[in-house]
Tab-separated table of C-alpha atoms in Angstrom:
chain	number	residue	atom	x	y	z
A	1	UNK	CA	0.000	0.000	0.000
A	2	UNK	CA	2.583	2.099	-0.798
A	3	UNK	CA	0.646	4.778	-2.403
A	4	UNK	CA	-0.858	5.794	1.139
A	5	UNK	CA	2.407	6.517	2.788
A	6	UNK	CA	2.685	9.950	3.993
A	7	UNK	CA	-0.256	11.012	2.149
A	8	UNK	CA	-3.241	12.929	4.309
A	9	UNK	CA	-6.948	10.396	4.932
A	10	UNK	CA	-9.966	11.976	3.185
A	11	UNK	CA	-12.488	11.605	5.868
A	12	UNK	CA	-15.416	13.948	4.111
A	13	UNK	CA	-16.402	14.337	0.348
A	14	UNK	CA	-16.581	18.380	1.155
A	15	UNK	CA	-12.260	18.029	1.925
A	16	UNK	CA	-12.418	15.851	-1.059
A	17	UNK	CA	-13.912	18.373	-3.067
A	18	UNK	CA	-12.307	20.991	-1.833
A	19	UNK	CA	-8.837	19.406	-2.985
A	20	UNK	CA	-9.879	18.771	-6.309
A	21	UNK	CA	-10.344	22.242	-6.747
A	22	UNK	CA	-7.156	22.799	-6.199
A	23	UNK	CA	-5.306	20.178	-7.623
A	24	UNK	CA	-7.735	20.322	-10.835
A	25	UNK	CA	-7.799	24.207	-11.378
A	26	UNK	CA	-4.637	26.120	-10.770
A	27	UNK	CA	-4.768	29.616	-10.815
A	28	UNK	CA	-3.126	32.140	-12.452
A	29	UNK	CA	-2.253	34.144	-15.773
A	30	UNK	CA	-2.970	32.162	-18.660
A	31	UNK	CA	0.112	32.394	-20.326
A	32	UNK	CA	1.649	28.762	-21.001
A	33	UNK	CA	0.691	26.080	-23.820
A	34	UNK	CA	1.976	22.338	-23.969
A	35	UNK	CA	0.565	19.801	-26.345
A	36	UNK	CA	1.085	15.794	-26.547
A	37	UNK	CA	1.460	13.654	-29.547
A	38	UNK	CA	0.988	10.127	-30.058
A	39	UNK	CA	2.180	7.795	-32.524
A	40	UNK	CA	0.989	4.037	-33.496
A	41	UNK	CA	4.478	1.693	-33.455
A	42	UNK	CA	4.883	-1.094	-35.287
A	43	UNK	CA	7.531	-3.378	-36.357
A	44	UNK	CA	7.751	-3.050	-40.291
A	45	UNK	CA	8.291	-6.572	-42.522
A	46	UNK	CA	7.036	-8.829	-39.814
A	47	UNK	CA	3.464	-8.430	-40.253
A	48	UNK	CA	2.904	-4.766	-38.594
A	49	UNK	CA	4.051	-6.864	-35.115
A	50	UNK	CA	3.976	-4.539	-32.393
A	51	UNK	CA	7.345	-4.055	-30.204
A	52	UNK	CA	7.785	-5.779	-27.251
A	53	UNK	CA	8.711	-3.218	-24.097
A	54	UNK	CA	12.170	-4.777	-24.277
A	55	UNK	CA	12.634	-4.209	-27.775
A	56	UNK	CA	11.031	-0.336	-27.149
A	57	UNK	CA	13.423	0.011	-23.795
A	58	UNK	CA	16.346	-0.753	-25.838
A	59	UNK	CA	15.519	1.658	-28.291
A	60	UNK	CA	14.870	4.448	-26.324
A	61	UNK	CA	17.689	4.094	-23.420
A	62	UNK	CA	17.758	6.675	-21.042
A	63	UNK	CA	14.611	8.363	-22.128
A	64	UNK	CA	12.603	5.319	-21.857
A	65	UNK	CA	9.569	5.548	-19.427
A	66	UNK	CA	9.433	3.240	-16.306
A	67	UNK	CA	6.687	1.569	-17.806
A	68	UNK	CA	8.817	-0.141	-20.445
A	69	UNK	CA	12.046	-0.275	-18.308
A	70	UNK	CA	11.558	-0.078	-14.268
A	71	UNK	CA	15.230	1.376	-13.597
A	72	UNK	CA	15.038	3.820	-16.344
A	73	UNK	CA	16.247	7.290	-15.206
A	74	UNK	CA	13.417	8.309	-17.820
A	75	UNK	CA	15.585	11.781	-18.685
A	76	UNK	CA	13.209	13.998	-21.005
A	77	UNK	CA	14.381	14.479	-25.039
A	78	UNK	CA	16.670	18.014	-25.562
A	79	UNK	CA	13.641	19.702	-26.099
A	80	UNK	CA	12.159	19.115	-22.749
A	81	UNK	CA	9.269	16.180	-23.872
A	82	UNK	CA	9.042	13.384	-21.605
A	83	UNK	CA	8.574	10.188	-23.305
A	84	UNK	CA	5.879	7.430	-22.620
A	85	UNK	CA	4.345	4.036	-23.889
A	86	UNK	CA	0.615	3.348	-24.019
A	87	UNK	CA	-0.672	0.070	-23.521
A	88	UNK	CA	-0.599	-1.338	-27.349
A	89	UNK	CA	3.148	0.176	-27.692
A	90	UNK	CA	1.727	3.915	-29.090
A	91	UNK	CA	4.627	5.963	-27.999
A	92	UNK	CA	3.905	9.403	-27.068
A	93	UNK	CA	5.462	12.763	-25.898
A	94	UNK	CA	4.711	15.505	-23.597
A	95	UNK	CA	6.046	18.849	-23.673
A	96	UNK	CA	7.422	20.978	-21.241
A	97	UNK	CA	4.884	24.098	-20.795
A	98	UNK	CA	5.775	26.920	-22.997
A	99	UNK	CA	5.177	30.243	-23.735
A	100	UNK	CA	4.330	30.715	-27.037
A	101	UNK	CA	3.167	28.032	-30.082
A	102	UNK	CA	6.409	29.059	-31.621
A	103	UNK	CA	8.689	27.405	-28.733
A	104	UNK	CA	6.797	24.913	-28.461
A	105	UNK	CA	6.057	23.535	-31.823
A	106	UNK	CA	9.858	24.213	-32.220
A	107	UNK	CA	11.104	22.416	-28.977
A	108	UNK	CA	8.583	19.177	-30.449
A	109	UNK	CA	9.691	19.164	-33.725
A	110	UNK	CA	13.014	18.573	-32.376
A	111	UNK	CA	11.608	15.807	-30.207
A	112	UNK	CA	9.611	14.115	-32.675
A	113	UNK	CA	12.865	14.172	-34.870
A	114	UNK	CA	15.048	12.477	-32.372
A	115	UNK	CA	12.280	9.865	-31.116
A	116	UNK	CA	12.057	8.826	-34.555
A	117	UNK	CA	15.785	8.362	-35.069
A	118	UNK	CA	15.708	6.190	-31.898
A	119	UNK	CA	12.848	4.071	-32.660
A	120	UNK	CA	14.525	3.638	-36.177
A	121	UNK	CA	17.526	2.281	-34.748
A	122	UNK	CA	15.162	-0.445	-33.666
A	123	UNK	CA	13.951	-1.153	-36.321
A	124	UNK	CA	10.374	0.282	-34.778
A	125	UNK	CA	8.465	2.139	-37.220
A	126	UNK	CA	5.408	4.734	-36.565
A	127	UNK	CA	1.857	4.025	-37.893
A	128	UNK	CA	0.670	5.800	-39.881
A	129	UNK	CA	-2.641	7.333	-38.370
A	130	UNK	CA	-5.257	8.163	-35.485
A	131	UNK	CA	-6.738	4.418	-35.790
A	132	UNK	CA	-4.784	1.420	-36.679
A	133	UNK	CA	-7.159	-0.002	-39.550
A	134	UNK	CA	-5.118	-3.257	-39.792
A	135	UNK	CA	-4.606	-4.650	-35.956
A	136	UNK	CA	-6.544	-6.151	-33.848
A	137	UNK	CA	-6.365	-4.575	-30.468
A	138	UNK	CA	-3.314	-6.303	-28.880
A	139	UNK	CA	-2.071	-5.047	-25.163
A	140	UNK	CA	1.580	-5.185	-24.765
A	141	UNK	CA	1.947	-3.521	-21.396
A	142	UNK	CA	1.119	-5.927	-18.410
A	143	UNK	CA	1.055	-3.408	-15.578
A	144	UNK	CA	-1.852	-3.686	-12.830
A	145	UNK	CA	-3.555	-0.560	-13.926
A	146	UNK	CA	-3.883	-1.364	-17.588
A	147	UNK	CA	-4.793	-4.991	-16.500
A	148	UNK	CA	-8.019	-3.376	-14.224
A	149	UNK	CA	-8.810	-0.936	-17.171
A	150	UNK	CA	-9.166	-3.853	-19.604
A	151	UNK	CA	-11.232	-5.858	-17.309
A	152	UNK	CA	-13.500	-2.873	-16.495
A	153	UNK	CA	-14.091	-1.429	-20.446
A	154	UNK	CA	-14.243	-4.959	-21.421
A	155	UNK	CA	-17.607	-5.279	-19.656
A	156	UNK	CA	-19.021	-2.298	-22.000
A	157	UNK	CA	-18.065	-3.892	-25.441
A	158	UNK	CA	-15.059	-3.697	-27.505
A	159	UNK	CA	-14.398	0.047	-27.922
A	160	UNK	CA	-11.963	0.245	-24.086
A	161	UNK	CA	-9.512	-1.847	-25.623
A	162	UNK	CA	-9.659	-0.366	-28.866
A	163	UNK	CA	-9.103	3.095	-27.375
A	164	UNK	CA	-6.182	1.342	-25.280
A	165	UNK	CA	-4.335	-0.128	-27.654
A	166	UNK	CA	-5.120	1.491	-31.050
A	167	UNK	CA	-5.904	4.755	-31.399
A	168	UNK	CA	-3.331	7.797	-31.331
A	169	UNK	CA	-4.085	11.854	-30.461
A	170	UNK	CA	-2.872	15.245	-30.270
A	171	UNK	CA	-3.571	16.905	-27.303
A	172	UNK	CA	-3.941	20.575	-26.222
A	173	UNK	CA	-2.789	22.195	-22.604
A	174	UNK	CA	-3.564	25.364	-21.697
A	175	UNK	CA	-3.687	27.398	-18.488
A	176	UNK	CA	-7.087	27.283	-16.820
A	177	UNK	CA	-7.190	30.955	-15.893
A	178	UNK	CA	-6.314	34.135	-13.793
A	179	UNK	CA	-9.114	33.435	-11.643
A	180	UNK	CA	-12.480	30.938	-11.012
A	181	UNK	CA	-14.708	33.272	-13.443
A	182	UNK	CA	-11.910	33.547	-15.794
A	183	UNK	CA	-11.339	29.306	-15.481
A	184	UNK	CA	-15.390	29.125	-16.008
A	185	UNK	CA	-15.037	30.738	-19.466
A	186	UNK	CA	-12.050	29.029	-20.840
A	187	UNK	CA	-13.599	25.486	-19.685
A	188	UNK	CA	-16.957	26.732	-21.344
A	189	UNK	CA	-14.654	27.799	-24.039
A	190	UNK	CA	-13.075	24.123	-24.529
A	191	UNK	CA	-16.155	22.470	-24.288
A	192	UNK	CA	-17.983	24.340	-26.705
A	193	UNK	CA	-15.770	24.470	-29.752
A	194	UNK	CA	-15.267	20.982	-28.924
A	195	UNK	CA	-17.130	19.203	-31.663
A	196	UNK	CA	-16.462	21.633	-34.359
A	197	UNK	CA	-12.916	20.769	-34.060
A	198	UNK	CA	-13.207	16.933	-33.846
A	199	UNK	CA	-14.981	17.145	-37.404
A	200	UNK	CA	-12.357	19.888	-38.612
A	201	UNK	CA	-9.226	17.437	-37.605
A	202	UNK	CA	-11.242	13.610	-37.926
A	203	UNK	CA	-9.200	11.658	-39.674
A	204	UNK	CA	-9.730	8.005	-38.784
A	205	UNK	CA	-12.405	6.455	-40.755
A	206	UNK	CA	-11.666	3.191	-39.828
A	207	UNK	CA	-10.460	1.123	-36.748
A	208	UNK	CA	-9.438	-2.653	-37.189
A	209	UNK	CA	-12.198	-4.290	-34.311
A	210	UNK	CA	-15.029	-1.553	-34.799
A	211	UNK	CA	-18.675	-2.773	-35.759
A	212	UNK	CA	-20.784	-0.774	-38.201
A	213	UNK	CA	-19.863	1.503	-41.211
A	214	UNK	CA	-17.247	4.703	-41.192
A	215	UNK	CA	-17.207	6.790	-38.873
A	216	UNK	CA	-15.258	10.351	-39.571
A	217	UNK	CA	-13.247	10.096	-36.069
A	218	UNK	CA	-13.113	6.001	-35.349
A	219	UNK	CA	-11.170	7.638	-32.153
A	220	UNK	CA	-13.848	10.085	-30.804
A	221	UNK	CA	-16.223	7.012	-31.187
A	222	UNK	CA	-14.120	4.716	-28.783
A	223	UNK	CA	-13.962	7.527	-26.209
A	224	UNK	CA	-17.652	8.046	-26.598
A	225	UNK	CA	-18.604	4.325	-26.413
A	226	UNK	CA	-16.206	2.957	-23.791
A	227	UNK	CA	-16.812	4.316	-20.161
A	228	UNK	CA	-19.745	6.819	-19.867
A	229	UNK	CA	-19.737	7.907	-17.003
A	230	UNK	CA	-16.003	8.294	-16.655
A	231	UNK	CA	-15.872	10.253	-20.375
A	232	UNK	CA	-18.171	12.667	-20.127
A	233	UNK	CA	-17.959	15.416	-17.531
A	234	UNK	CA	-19.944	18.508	-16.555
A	235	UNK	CA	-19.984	20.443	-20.309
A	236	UNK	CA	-19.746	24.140	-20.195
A	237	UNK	CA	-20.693	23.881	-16.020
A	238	UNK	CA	-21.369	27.836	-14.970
A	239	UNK	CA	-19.438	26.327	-11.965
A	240	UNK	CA	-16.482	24.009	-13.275
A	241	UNK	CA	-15.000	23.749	-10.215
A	242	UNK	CA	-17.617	22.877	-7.982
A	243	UNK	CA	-18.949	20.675	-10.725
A	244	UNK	CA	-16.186	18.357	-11.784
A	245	UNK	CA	-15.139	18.088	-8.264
A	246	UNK	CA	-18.129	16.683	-7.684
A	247	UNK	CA	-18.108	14.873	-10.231
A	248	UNK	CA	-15.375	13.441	-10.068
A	249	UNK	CA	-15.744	12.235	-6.391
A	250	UNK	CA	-19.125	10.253	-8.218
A	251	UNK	CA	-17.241	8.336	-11.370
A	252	UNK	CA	-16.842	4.833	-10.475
A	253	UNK	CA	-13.285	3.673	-9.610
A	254	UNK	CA	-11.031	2.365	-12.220
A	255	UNK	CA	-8.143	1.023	-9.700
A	256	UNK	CA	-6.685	0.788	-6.407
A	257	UNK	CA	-3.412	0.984	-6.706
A	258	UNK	CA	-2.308	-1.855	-4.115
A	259	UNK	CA	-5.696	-3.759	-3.701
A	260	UNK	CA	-3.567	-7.187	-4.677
A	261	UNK	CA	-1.982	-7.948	-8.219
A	262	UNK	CA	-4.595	-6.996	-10.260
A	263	UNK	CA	-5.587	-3.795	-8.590
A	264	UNK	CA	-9.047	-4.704	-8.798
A	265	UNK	CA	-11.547	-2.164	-7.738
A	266	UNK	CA	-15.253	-2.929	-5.709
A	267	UNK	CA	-17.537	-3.235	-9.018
A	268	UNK	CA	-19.685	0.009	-9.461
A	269	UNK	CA	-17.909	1.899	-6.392
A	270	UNK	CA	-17.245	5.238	-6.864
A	271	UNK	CA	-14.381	7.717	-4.432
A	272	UNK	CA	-17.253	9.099	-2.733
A	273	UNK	CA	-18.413	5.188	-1.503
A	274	UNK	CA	-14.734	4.895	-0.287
A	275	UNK	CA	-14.832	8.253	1.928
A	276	UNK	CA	-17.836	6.983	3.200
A	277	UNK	CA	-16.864	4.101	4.732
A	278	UNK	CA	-18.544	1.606	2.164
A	279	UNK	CA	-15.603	-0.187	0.623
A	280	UNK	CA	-13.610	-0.342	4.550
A	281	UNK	CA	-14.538	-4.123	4.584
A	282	UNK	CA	-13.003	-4.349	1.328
A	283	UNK	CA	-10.041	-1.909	0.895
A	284	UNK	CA	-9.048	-2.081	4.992
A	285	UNK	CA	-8.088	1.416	4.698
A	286	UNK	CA	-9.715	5.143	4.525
A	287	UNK	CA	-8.633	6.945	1.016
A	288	UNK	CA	-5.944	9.567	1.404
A	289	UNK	CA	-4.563	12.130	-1.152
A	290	UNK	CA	-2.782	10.762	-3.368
A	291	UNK	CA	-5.212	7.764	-3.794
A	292	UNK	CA	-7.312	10.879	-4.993
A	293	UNK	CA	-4.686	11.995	-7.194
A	294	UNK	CA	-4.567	8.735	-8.790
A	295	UNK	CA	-8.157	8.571	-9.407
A	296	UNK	CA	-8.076	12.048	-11.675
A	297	UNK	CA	-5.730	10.031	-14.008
A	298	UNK	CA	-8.437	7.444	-14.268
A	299	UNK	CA	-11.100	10.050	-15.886
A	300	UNK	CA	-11.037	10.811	-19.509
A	301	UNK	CA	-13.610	13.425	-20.411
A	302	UNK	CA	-13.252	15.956	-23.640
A	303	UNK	CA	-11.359	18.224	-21.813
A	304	UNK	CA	-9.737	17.262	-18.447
A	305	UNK	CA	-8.729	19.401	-15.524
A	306	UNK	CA	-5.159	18.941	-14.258
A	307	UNK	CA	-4.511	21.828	-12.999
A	308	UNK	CA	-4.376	23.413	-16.275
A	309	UNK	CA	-6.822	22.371	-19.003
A	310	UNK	CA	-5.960	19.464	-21.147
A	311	UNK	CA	-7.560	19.445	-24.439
A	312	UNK	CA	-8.248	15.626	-25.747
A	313	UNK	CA	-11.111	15.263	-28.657
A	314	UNK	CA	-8.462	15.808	-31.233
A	315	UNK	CA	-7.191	13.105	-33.602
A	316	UNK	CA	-3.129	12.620	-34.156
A	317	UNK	CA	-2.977	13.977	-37.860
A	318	UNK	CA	-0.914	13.635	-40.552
A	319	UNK	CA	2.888	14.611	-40.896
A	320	UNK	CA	3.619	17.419	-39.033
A	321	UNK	CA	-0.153	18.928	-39.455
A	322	UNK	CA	-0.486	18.514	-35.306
A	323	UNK	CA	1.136	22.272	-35.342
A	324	UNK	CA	-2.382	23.542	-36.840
A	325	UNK	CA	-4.829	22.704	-33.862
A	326	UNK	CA	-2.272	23.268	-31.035
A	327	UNK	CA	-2.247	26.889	-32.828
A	328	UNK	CA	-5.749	26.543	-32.866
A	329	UNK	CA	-6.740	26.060	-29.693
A	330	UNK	CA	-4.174	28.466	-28.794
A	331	UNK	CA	-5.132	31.372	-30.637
A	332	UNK	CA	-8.699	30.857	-29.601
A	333	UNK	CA	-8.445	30.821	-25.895
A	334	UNK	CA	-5.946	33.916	-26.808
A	335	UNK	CA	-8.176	36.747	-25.417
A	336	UNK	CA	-11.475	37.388	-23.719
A	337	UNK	CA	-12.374	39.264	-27.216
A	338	UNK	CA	-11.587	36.213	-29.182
A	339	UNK	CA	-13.492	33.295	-26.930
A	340	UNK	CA	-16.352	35.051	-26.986
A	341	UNK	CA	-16.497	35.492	-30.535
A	342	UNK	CA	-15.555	31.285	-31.121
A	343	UNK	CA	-18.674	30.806	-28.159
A	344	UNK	CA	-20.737	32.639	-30.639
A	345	UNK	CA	-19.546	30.411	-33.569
A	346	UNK	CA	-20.185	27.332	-31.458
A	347	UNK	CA	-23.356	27.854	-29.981
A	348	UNK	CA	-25.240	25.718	-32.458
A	349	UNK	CA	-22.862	22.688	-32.273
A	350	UNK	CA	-22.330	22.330	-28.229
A	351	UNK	CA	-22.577	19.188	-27.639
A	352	UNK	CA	-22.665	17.702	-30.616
A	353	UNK	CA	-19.760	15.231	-30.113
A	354	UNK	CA	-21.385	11.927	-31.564
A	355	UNK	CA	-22.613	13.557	-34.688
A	356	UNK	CA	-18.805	14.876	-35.388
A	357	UNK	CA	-17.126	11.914	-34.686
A	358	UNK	CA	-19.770	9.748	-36.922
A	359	UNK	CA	-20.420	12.885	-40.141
A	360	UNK	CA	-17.629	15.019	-39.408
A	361	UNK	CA	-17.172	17.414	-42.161
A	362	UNK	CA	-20.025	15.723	-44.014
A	363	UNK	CA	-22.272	17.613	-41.245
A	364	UNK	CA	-23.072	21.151	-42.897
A	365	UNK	CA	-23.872	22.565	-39.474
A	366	UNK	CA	-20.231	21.258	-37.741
A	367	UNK	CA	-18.613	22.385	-41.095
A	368	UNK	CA	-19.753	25.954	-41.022
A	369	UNK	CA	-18.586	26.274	-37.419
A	370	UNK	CA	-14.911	24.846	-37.927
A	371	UNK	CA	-14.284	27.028	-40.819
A	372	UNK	CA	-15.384	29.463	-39.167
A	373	UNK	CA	-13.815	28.739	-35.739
A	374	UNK	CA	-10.598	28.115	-38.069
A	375	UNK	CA	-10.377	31.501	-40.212
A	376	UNK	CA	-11.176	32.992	-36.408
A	377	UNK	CA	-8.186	31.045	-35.364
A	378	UNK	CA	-5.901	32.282	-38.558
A	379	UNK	CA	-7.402	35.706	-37.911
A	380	UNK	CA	-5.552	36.226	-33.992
A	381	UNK	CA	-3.009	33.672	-34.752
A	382	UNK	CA	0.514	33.693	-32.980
A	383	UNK	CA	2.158	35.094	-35.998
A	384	UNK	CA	2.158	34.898	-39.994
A	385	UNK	CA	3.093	31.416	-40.674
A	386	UNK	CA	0.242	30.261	-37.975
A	387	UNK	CA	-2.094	32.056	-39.494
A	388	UNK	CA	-1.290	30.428	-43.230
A	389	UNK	CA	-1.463	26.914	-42.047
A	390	UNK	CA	-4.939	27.463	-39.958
A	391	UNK	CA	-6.080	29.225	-43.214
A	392	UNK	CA	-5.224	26.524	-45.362
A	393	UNK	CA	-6.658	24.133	-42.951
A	394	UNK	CA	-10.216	26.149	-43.319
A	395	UNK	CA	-9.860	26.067	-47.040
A	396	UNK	CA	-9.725	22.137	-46.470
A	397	UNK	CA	-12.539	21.901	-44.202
A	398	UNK	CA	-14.741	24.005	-46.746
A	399	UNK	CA	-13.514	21.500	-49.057
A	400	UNK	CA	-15.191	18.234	-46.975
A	401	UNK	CA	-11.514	16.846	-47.108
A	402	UNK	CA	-9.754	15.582	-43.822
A	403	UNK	CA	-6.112	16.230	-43.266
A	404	UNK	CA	-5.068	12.620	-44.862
A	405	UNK	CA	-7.617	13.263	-48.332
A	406	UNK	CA	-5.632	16.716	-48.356
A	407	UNK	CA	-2.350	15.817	-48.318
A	408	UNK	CA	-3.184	12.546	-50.418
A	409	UNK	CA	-4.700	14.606	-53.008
């Protein structure tokens, strides 16, 4: 029970709310971006196989993550990005925070460029694309957590491991704001322009293991099918905070970290039971902090709250083309002026996730608002070359092409 260890009990929900506030929503000038990419890995001329952690540990050396190689110092790239392996071998980096879309994109760039040269050196290859389309869902990572998050989604249908194991994103951090009424607005912000933006970056029509026809974002469907209740936060709450506190205290747990080898978790209990005193029989121990903390990794809505706000509807794209919606989101959540113009945009899409990850583009309604949202985005970009590549982008989405048709064409 290691996790417990100098770590404060959580004898009332209103303490556990109250840290999640302040773990979930840090305060201050919104200044800072940082962004994660994810790659599919695969090892090329033996069927698509995917690496073993060994053969991914040796490749990466010191940078590798504990994950893949327990003694690992796990030293970032030059550029700052930590490295880390997702459960079907995906490999992805996280920046250091930055201050401007410039740095950033530059400091990643770099990253991406060495990771590759690494993984090459291996022999590993990236995948193509947000969705595999030609493996079946295949875990390669054997730790506890990943063990209890199979055996959980599982229940639901297929889409868990899918999303586990085969599907890749680009994700979006920004600073959740100067104060609570200023957090309120960017979170409304986030949510709102959410669905425009999966249908103006979809760009996996197909997933290897999904039932039915195409869908624009295969990706966004796995998220939306998997885990309800843990995907799907408060949208646009008038009182974030409060709200996803609250709500988080109510999603059902995922894991205990320590609750025997498979880190099993009471069927249908959620934190709140734990505080309680429901699950003491079964646990033998009251929650403390950092059980809490572990729990917030364990939720997955649109956009998550880690103490700044984490952007993650968007599909990996094509190339380098995952500059265009970290600029994106950037330059709309760049001024008061400027969100409230993209809320006005979004109004008539809030919401709308399952409709943009199943039409997309094809969805005149979504389409009008991400070109829209877009030549916004070009218009209070971080500087001329920004501006070109979000313009071109909402030349594409007038078009009804995704980023793959447009630079296929």
């Amino acid at each position: 029970m290691a996790l417990a260890v100098d770590s404060p009990a959580l004898t009332s929900r209103a303490a556990a709310e109250a840290y999640v506030g302040g773990v979930c929503f840090k305060l201050g000038p919104p200044e800072l971006v940082g962004a994660e990419l994810e790659w599919l890995t695969a090892c090329p001329g033996d069927d698509l196989r995917r690496p073993s952690p060994q053969r991914l540990a040796g490749a990466l050396g010191h940078h590798a993550p504990t994950s893949v190689a327990p003694e690992s110092p796990a030293i970032p790239l030059p550029g700052g990005s930590a490295v880390t392996v997702e459960p079907g071998g995906q490999i992805e980096l996280s920046s250091a925070p930055h201050a401007s879309v410039r740095e950033l994109c530059t400091a990643m760039s770099a990253d991406s460029a060495e990771l590759m040269s690494l993984l090459r050196s291996a022999a590993i290859a990236p995948v193509p694309g947000a969705a595999d389309r030609e493996r079946s869902a295949d875990r390669i990572l054997q730790h506890p957590r990943y063990a209890a998050m199979e055996q959980l989604f599982t229940r639901v249908g297929p889409f868990g491991k899918l999303m586990m194991c085969n599907t890749a994103a680009v994700q979006v951090s920004v600073d959740a704001g100067i104060d609570r009424a200023q957090a309120r607005r960017r979170w409304q912000l986030l949510n709102a322009i959410g669905p425009a933006l999966v249908a103006a970056f979809a760009d996996s029509p197909r997933l290897c293991g999904a039932p039915g026809d195409e869908w624009a974002s295969q990706r966004m469907r796995t998220w939306l099918e998997l885990d309800r209740d843990r995907t799907r936060a408060p949208e646009g709450s008038p009182v974030p905070v409060a709200d996803y506190a609250a709500w988080s205290l109510d999603v059902p747990l995922l894991c205990v970290v320590g609750s025997g080898s498979s880190w099993a978790a009471p069927e249908g209990a959620s934190f709140a039971d734990w505080i309680d005193g429901a699950l003491d029989d079964e646990l033998g121990r009251e929650p403390t902090t950092k059980d809490l903390d572990y729990h917030l990794t364990t939720l997955f809505p649109p956009v998550r709250a880690r103490g700044h706000l984490e952007v993650r509807y968007l599909d990996a794209q094509p190339g380098d083309g995952w500059r265009v919606p970290i600029a994106v989101v950037a330059a709309l959540t760049s001024s008061e002026a400027v969100a409230e113009q993209a809320l006005s945009i979004a109004d008539g899409t809030v919401g709308q996730w399952r409709t943009a990850a199943r039409r997309g583009l094809r969805d005149g309604e979504l389409r009008g608002a991400a070109v829209q949202l877009l030549e916004l985005a070009a218009a209070h970009a971080e500087d001329a070359g920004f501006a070109g590549e979000i313009g071109l982008a909402a030349a594409r989405c007038r078009r009804r092409l995704s980023p793959s048709q447009e630079r296929n064409r």
